[in-house]
């Protein structure tokens, strides 16, 4: 098997990718000799790094998030063989690094131990020695020696992709843009343009606007200040496609101002080039990541999501006065339903509220809505969000078909009726299942999540990683990193706090007379189960481990009525497993 696979490997291809004097193979075949997850980052998707070998050399790589499913499904693993279909080459202080944008696992070649004795692709130069620090570290990774944090200097960046426009030979996917990218051009659609905003403070005054940009790989926010605001505001039109070329500053995204799933954002500079593209059709119109209405109880407060539903009701416009600015704001409340059997109230504001004209029973998709716990769960469209009526997408067609076939006559449960379920109020108590019924009925294996109630007894709580240190900024709750004693850094807020607030993220085993199940839960349920806050528990663990152990012991052997969600986690075409999440609890009365 090894000799057969070796004959397919593109020997010398990795060296050619980084050497302009050599002819690089368009889609080289290499062997994966190591793969590891990157250290988790606040509020970001999981990322993986891998080492690929062409027998002559090996190179460290970082996988784009769209390739994550190959790792989590078990297809991409140590010893397998892959075809690199699209990638970006960078140099980071003596280390050659590939950003892998697209690859194919060649299952027919099987897998085997490392073939040959490949050498590292490393060069050093004066430019490398002068480079600054980066988060891409090779410490403890394949072929690396113990060393200090590497210093990056992007020497050149090239993207191999068959879809690059001839007039702009190097088109970067948005997913690949980072502070270490050098010369690049993206081709992206403007999906949202803000109004011009002004500010006045003791340091002066200014103005800005921002746009959301979209391509096949992802989205990114870009902002223009002052002169760039004057120059570019009228250039951008919502729905149009543009080429945007560096120089353009890439920086860590300020998540409090953006609803996009990207670690970075752009700031237009004086020499940034923006050109309207002639071909407007090869870039998607919009990119959604929908959360179903039935799943909202499992979504943390203040999270920004996308949602789609059938418009059941649209209220009249009304006006409220802001307590902070004393300015009036127009609003309109909508009621959406979907095929999970739930309804939710969604508020739109300003001109969107005044000009809203969707007919009842239309399918409406919202991008960038904020989740509130008011009335159980409710939604609010952000100023940076957008609304599309009857979008021509698969999810909308499915919802329309479901509603016409049966949804019009269905009765829906509002999230307000579940809001009392965390105390002693019974709440929604129908659909009780036993553990055996949950398994027999394969709950969670359908296209939509299953919600059910379960009366069971806690028999074991996993004590490892029972809580995480969270940011203390209001509404954040993201994980923080300890820099030094008394210094905890939140990358989302870009703030350092003297302490974190610990929040539960628990895994527990429960039992009834028919069997046992593992359930996961978050902070609200964890407090009810444990009887104390995660902060108090972690303090006990530091100062009185025996007392902390007694807290866990006291939490066992207690019977509760659980409100649960079962959902299948899919990666590519493969079903991975069913996750059972505990949403609410109420006492066994």
XYZ file of C-alpha atoms in Angstrom:
589
model
C 0.000 0.000 0.000
C 2.800 2.439 0.937
C 4.686 1.935 -2.336
C 1.510 2.394 -4.368
C 0.618 5.579 -2.481
C 4.177 6.893 -2.750
C 3.964 6.717 -6.532
C 1.107 9.231 -6.441
C 2.866 11.810 -4.234
C 4.025 14.981 -5.994
C 7.678 14.814 -4.924
C 9.248 18.285 -4.735
C 5.926 20.106 -5.094
C 6.133 21.858 -1.715
C 9.499 23.407 -2.506
C 8.208 24.632 -5.872
C 5.255 26.400 -4.254
C 7.667 28.712 -2.411
C 10.162 29.135 -5.272
C 9.210 31.419 -8.161
C 11.947 29.913 -10.307
C 10.270 26.488 -10.258
C 7.102 25.349 -11.963
C 4.578 24.614 -9.216
C 2.075 21.792 -9.613
C -1.482 23.128 -9.544
C -2.974 20.436 -7.285
C -0.145 18.496 -5.616
C -0.740 15.212 -3.778
C 0.915 14.984 -0.351
C 0.786 12.880 2.824
C -0.572 14.145 6.154
C 2.048 13.308 8.796
C 0.544 15.211 11.718
C -2.606 17.138 12.633
C -3.468 19.096 15.779
C -6.071 21.646 16.894
C -4.961 25.250 17.325
C -5.333 26.708 20.837
C -8.971 27.789 21.255
C -9.666 31.468 20.617
C -12.441 33.553 22.175
C -15.728 33.302 20.279
C -14.043 31.754 17.247
C -14.535 28.535 15.357
C -12.185 25.653 16.070
C -9.098 25.688 13.829
C -6.643 22.936 12.930
C -3.037 22.870 11.772
C -1.429 20.014 9.902
C 1.938 18.934 8.530
C 2.047 17.682 4.936
C 4.946 15.838 3.288
C 5.897 15.312 -0.352
C 8.638 12.801 0.689
C 11.385 15.368 -0.019
C 10.085 18.064 2.343
C 7.387 18.728 4.896
C 5.556 21.991 5.580
C 3.366 23.265 8.381
C -0.135 24.340 7.360
C -3.245 25.909 8.820
C -6.627 24.698 7.570
C -9.364 27.155 6.667
C -12.523 26.566 8.685
C -14.433 25.234 5.663
C -12.128 22.178 5.841
C -12.874 21.487 9.529
C -15.440 18.805 8.698
C -12.726 16.653 7.141
C -10.929 16.551 10.499
C -13.930 16.204 12.782
C -15.431 13.459 10.615
C -12.164 11.493 10.785
C -11.440 11.634 7.046
C -8.349 13.824 7.393
C -5.975 12.131 9.819
C -2.349 11.201 10.282
C -1.081 8.932 7.514
C -3.721 9.721 4.884
C -3.100 11.257 1.451
C -4.652 14.471 0.156
C -4.818 16.616 -2.947
C -4.242 20.325 -2.222
C -6.741 22.147 -4.432
C -6.399 25.740 -3.219
C -3.861 27.276 -0.877
C -1.958 30.403 0.106
C 1.794 30.445 0.775
C 3.398 32.539 3.532
C 6.755 32.720 5.302
C 6.978 33.193 9.078
C 10.518 33.652 10.453
C 12.378 30.775 8.921
C 9.236 28.686 8.544
C 7.265 28.137 5.373
C 3.539 28.016 6.099
C 0.634 27.107 3.832
C -2.919 28.268 4.457
C -5.048 25.434 3.051
C -8.302 26.727 1.582
C -9.520 23.556 -0.132
C -8.304 19.960 -0.191
C -9.541 16.477 -1.044
C -8.793 13.354 1.000
C -7.819 10.503 -1.353
C -9.417 7.610 0.487
C -8.545 5.154 -2.278
C -4.850 5.521 -1.363
C -5.542 4.461 2.223
C -3.132 5.503 4.954
C 0.258 4.413 6.227
C 3.199 5.516 8.345
C 5.275 8.468 7.174
C 6.932 7.741 3.834
C 10.619 8.649 3.622
C 12.505 11.177 5.744
C 11.261 14.586 4.573
C 13.242 17.699 5.497
C 11.682 20.962 6.707
C 11.164 23.854 4.324
C 13.016 26.620 6.154
C 14.799 29.764 5.079
C 16.073 32.702 7.065
C 16.649 36.239 5.914
C 17.179 39.715 7.304
C 13.511 40.415 6.717
C 12.586 37.428 8.851
C 14.813 38.569 11.726
C 13.070 41.965 11.793
C 9.559 40.557 11.805
C 7.037 41.014 14.579
C 5.248 38.459 16.732
C 2.371 36.295 15.487
C -0.128 33.839 16.905
C 1.056 31.110 14.511
C 3.474 29.150 16.668
C 5.401 25.983 15.876
C 6.319 25.265 19.483
C 5.645 21.624 20.257
C 4.593 20.988 16.656
C 5.963 18.540 14.118
C 9.666 19.013 13.369
C 9.953 22.053 15.676
C 12.625 22.684 18.260
C 11.900 24.535 21.520
C 12.129 28.238 20.773
C 10.628 31.596 21.607
C 7.461 32.856 19.956
C 8.174 33.127 16.204
C 8.140 36.513 14.535
C 6.230 36.716 11.250
C 7.099 38.617 8.134
C 4.787 37.918 5.240
C 7.262 37.851 2.360
C 4.818 37.118 -0.394
C 1.411 35.585 -0.678
C 0.112 33.600 -3.593
C -3.229 31.917 -4.088
C -3.700 29.028 -6.485
C -7.311 28.971 -7.609
C -8.858 28.226 -10.951
C -11.565 30.856 -10.405
C -9.304 33.923 -10.209
C -10.320 36.700 -12.576
C -7.938 37.288 -15.455
C -7.818 41.027 -14.785
C -6.904 40.385 -11.156
C -4.693 37.320 -11.260
C -4.462 36.884 -7.485
C -7.920 36.861 -5.936
C -7.829 36.057 -2.237
C -10.780 34.434 -0.513
C -11.964 36.536 2.422
C -11.324 33.537 4.695
C -7.571 33.827 3.932
C -7.177 37.514 4.802
C -5.131 38.093 7.966
C -2.683 40.697 9.321
C 0.103 38.557 7.838
C -1.242 38.684 4.283
C 0.834 40.836 1.954
C -0.456 42.008 -1.420
C -3.997 40.849 -2.027
C -7.220 41.536 -3.879
C -10.636 40.254 -2.866
C -13.730 40.104 -5.031
C -16.733 40.604 -2.790
C -20.341 41.704 -2.741
C -21.417 44.615 -0.552
C -24.301 43.135 1.433
C -24.788 46.046 3.834
C -23.745 49.711 3.940
C -24.212 51.790 7.074
C -25.176 55.436 7.221
C -22.378 57.935 7.809
C -21.832 58.358 11.535
C -20.122 61.344 13.144
C -18.465 61.781 16.506
C -17.305 64.721 18.602
C -15.058 64.416 21.654
C -12.190 66.237 23.348
C -9.741 64.771 20.847
C -11.586 66.190 17.879
C -14.317 65.089 15.528
C -14.685 62.719 12.627
C -16.966 60.512 10.605
C -17.069 56.924 9.406
C -19.105 54.355 7.541
C -18.820 50.602 7.233
C -19.723 47.901 4.730
C -20.161 44.150 5.012
C -18.353 42.255 2.261
C -19.159 38.700 1.142
C -17.592 36.055 -1.093
C -17.829 32.253 -1.371
C -15.511 31.703 1.601
C -16.894 34.119 4.183
C -17.650 37.695 5.211
C -15.670 40.625 6.572
C -16.475 44.140 7.771
C -14.642 47.137 6.312
C -14.670 50.712 7.656
C -13.728 54.032 6.102
C -12.839 57.049 8.255
C -12.879 60.771 7.375
C -11.233 61.208 3.917
C -11.884 57.583 2.997
C -15.484 58.036 4.127
C -15.873 60.987 1.731
C -14.113 59.145 -1.076
C -15.743 55.721 -0.870
C -19.207 56.166 0.608
C -20.884 56.849 -2.743
C -18.778 54.195 -4.492
C -20.314 51.323 -2.532
C -23.853 50.244 -3.352
C -25.609 47.433 -1.535
C -25.806 44.351 -3.746
C -22.928 45.310 -6.056
C -19.633 43.414 -6.422
C -16.216 45.063 -6.055
C -12.516 44.333 -6.318
C -10.771 45.660 -3.202
C -6.965 45.669 -3.195
C -4.360 46.287 -0.510
C -2.905 48.393 1.043
C -5.801 48.021 3.461
C -5.306 47.587 7.200
C -6.295 44.186 8.624
C -6.944 44.118 12.368
C -8.695 42.085 15.054
C -12.465 42.472 14.674
C -14.370 44.484 17.252
C -17.167 41.985 17.757
C -19.372 44.472 19.613
C -19.751 46.437 16.361
C -20.095 43.534 13.932
C -22.438 40.610 13.437
C -20.067 38.741 11.094
C -18.254 35.493 11.808
C -14.714 36.700 11.130
C -11.748 37.183 13.453
C -10.570 40.206 11.444
C -11.899 43.399 9.898
C -10.587 45.900 7.346
C -9.919 49.625 7.514
C -9.677 51.471 4.198
C -6.439 53.423 3.747
C -5.483 56.299 1.465
C -4.137 53.995 -1.258
C -6.753 51.247 -0.978
C -8.113 50.491 -4.462
C -11.852 49.848 -4.881
C -13.167 48.909 -8.348
C -16.656 47.855 -9.338
C -16.571 44.422 -10.991
C -18.105 43.921 -14.428
C -19.055 40.318 -13.638
C -21.577 40.555 -10.814
C -22.919 36.998 -10.919
C -20.095 34.777 -9.608
C -20.313 36.054 -6.013
C -23.166 34.910 -3.735
C -25.903 37.400 -2.897
C -25.960 36.721 0.826
C -24.591 34.177 3.294
C -26.804 32.913 6.106
C -26.121 30.712 9.108
C -29.644 30.140 10.365
C -30.671 29.230 13.897
C -34.106 27.614 14.020
C -36.751 29.258 16.192
C -37.053 26.111 18.284
C -33.338 26.301 19.145
C -33.453 29.788 20.661
C -33.672 28.583 24.266
C -30.192 27.103 23.844
C -28.720 30.368 22.487
C -26.930 32.650 24.963
C -28.423 36.090 25.620
C -26.923 38.889 23.450
C -25.688 36.432 20.805
C -26.030 37.633 17.198
C -27.657 35.109 14.852
C -29.468 34.723 11.524
C -33.072 33.505 11.531
C -35.702 32.619 8.929
C -39.415 32.107 9.432
C -42.913 32.537 8.093
C -44.422 35.915 8.962
C -47.433 35.081 11.128
C -48.214 38.627 12.214
C -46.897 42.174 11.753
C -47.861 44.783 14.340
C -48.348 48.492 13.783
C -45.432 50.894 14.068
C -44.938 52.551 17.432
C -42.388 54.886 18.953
C -40.267 54.696 22.075
C -37.996 57.275 23.700
C -34.447 56.150 24.456
C -33.562 56.452 28.141
C -29.927 57.239 27.310
C -30.269 59.672 24.385
C -33.885 60.868 24.864
C -34.323 60.413 21.104
C -37.462 58.794 19.615
C -37.113 55.472 17.783
C -39.682 53.851 15.498
C -40.258 50.133 15.914
C -42.496 47.347 14.662
C -42.965 43.917 16.214
C -43.207 40.841 13.992
C -44.144 37.269 14.860
C -42.268 34.492 13.056
C -42.940 30.735 13.074
C -41.107 27.751 11.618
C -41.381 23.972 11.364
C -40.031 23.378 14.889
C -43.468 24.320 16.230
C -42.268 27.521 17.910
C -42.963 31.218 17.389
C -40.827 34.217 18.317
C -41.273 37.982 18.489
C -38.790 39.975 16.395
C -38.488 43.775 16.513
C -37.369 45.888 13.552
C -36.385 49.533 13.915
C -36.210 52.870 12.107
C -36.789 52.943 8.362
C -37.068 49.143 8.262
C -40.044 49.382 10.619
C -41.663 52.307 8.785
C -41.233 50.810 5.298
C -42.006 47.193 6.199
C -44.458 45.845 3.618
C -44.124 42.051 3.673
C -47.444 40.267 3.303
C -48.577 37.862 6.035
C -47.378 34.290 5.401
C -44.324 35.543 3.504
C -41.020 33.853 4.282
C -38.619 36.419 5.749
C -34.901 35.902 6.377
C -33.027 38.113 8.832
C -29.269 38.453 9.045
C -27.770 39.930 12.211
C -30.434 39.777 14.921
C -29.668 39.986 18.626
C -31.080 37.429 21.052
C -32.754 38.774 24.198
C -34.131 36.866 27.180
C -37.078 39.257 27.471
C -40.247 37.159 27.462
C -38.265 33.928 27.382
C -36.557 34.622 24.073
C -37.096 37.516 21.660
C -35.104 38.975 18.776
C -34.101 42.450 17.603
C -32.712 43.366 14.177
C -29.415 45.228 14.555
C -28.656 48.377 12.577
C -25.928 46.407 10.775
C -28.366 43.579 10.006
C -30.531 43.026 6.963
C -33.902 41.587 5.981
C -34.842 39.655 2.833
C -38.458 38.894 1.929
C -39.120 35.579 0.146
C -35.433 34.901 -0.601
C -34.664 32.442 -3.393
C -32.828 29.963 -1.164
C -33.431 26.327 -0.247
C -34.382 27.053 3.371
C -37.097 29.484 2.264
C -38.563 27.046 -0.265
C -38.703 24.286 2.372
C -40.434 26.571 4.866
C -42.965 27.718 2.272
C -43.730 24.117 1.311
C -44.127 23.079 4.942
C -46.387 26.034 5.764
C -48.656 25.500 2.759
C -48.905 21.765 3.495
C -49.530 21.846 7.255
C -48.054 24.851 9.055
C -50.974 27.149 8.335
C -53.202 25.068 10.626
C -50.547 24.284 13.286
C -50.550 25.678 16.820
C -47.250 27.239 17.869
C -45.540 27.517 21.248
C -44.059 30.901 22.115
C -40.803 31.125 24.022
C -42.594 33.249 26.609
C -44.425 30.091 27.737
C -41.066 28.489 28.537
C -39.601 31.423 30.454
C -40.792 30.195 33.844
C -39.451 26.678 33.419
C -36.182 27.181 35.292
C -37.843 27.492 38.693
C -40.757 25.630 40.170
C -43.267 26.731 37.526
C -44.158 23.687 35.468
C -43.885 25.488 32.128
C -44.244 23.249 29.111
C -44.436 19.735 30.527
C -45.897 17.693 27.709
C -43.903 15.210 25.618
C -42.311 13.459 28.575
C -40.035 10.662 27.407
C -38.162 7.888 29.137
C -34.509 7.225 28.338
C -35.561 4.079 26.475
C -38.091 6.034 24.378
C -35.480 8.652 23.506
C -33.281 5.918 22.072
C -36.069 3.899 20.447
C -37.580 6.950 18.757
C -34.087 8.124 17.695
C -34.778 11.639 18.905
C -32.365 14.120 17.380
C -31.811 12.085 14.215
C -34.243 14.065 12.039
C -33.449 17.208 10.049
C -34.776 19.438 12.826
C -33.954 19.219 16.544
C -36.309 17.352 18.865
C -37.500 18.903 22.123
C -38.815 16.765 24.948
C -39.116 16.542 28.717
C -37.445 13.887 30.845
C -37.854 13.025 34.519
C -34.518 11.636 35.699
C -32.041 11.551 38.555
C -28.540 13.027 38.423
C -26.116 10.169 39.133
C -22.778 11.684 38.066
C -21.397 15.137 37.227
C -18.105 15.322 35.332
C -15.843 17.473 37.513
C -13.143 18.238 34.923
C -13.688 21.508 33.039
C -16.964 22.115 34.861
C -16.646 25.897 34.382
C -14.726 28.389 32.279
C -13.400 31.900 33.092
C -15.704 34.391 31.366
C -15.410 38.092 30.580
C -17.093 40.324 33.172
C -18.177 42.944 30.601
C -21.960 43.147 30.463
C -23.408 40.806 27.853
C -20.071 39.293 26.787
C -19.612 35.976 28.668
C -16.751 34.947 26.367
C -13.749 33.014 27.639
C -10.802 35.083 28.900
C -7.112 34.207 29.068
C -4.910 34.813 32.113
C -1.877 36.864 31.076
C -0.453 37.407 34.567
C -1.879 37.218 38.088
C -4.735 39.719 38.204
C -4.770 40.211 34.422
C -7.412 38.406 32.361
C -7.662 39.342 28.687
C -10.855 39.245 26.593
C -10.021 39.278 22.869
C -13.598 40.057 21.931
C -13.857 43.202 24.069
C -10.126 43.946 23.756
C -10.065 44.610 27.504
C -8.048 43.295 30.440
C -9.909 42.618 33.678
C -8.580 41.973 37.209
C -10.653 38.804 37.485
C -13.029 36.614 35.466
C -16.531 35.448 36.258
C -16.683 31.676 36.068
C -19.654 30.164 34.215
C -20.818 26.566 34.182
C -20.413 24.332 31.136
C -21.367 20.964 32.569
C -21.655 17.366 31.446
C -23.757 15.064 33.617
C -25.122 11.539 33.554
C -28.790 11.090 34.440
C -30.877 7.976 34.923
C -34.461 6.806 35.018
C -35.921 3.301 35.385
C -35.193 2.525 31.707
C -31.565 3.610 31.314
C -28.970 6.391 31.435
C -28.146 9.458 29.318
C -25.424 12.094 29.140
C -26.687 15.692 29.117
C -24.767 18.946 28.679
C -25.857 22.293 30.100
C -24.756 25.896 30.555
C -24.628 28.382 33.406
C -28.306 28.940 34.217
C -29.052 25.234 34.591
C -25.689 24.586 36.264
C -26.531 27.056 39.040
C -29.808 25.270 39.729
C -28.169 21.825 39.743
C -25.204 22.801 41.946
C -27.004 25.255 44.217
C -24.160 27.794 44.012
C -22.591 29.899 41.268
C -19.593 28.683 39.289
C -17.579 31.537 40.847
C -18.335 30.220 44.318
C -17.524 26.644 43.314
C -14.152 27.572 41.792
C -13.300 29.581 44.909
C -14.082 26.523 47.040
C -11.868 24.378 44.829
C -8.990 26.775 45.417
C -9.427 27.041 49.188
C -11.338 23.985 50.384
C -11.301 21.117 47.910
C -13.145 18.847 50.346
C -16.052 21.297 50.596
C -16.156 21.549 46.798
C -16.344 17.767 46.593
C -19.302 17.805 48.949
C -21.110 20.239 46.638
C -20.780 17.729 43.795
C -21.884 14.914 46.082
C -24.956 16.857 47.242
C -25.935 17.552 43.616
C -26.046 13.818 42.866
C -29.081 11.618 43.519
C -31.499 14.523 43.014
C -34.457 14.079 40.681
C -35.497 16.809 38.273
C -37.816 17.347 35.353
C -35.539 18.240 32.448
C -36.409 20.139 29.273
C -34.001 18.870 26.597
C -32.990 19.374 22.989
C -31.605 16.541 20.851
C -29.770 17.439 17.665
C -27.555 15.587 15.200
C -24.173 17.119 14.444
C -23.430 16.744 10.728
C -20.082 17.091 8.975
C -20.230 16.951 5.194
C -22.335 13.940 4.208
C -21.671 12.062 7.430
C -23.733 12.106 10.601
C -21.438 12.385 13.571
C -23.531 11.913 16.713
C -26.571 13.159 18.598
C -26.024 15.862 21.200
C -28.469 16.075 24.098
C -28.529 19.522 25.663
C -30.370 20.431 28.856
C -32.202 23.711 28.259
C -34.343 24.197 31.381
C -35.124 22.360 34.596
C -37.940 22.487 37.084
C -38.217 20.706 40.398
C -39.874 17.321 40.743
C -43.077 18.396 42.473
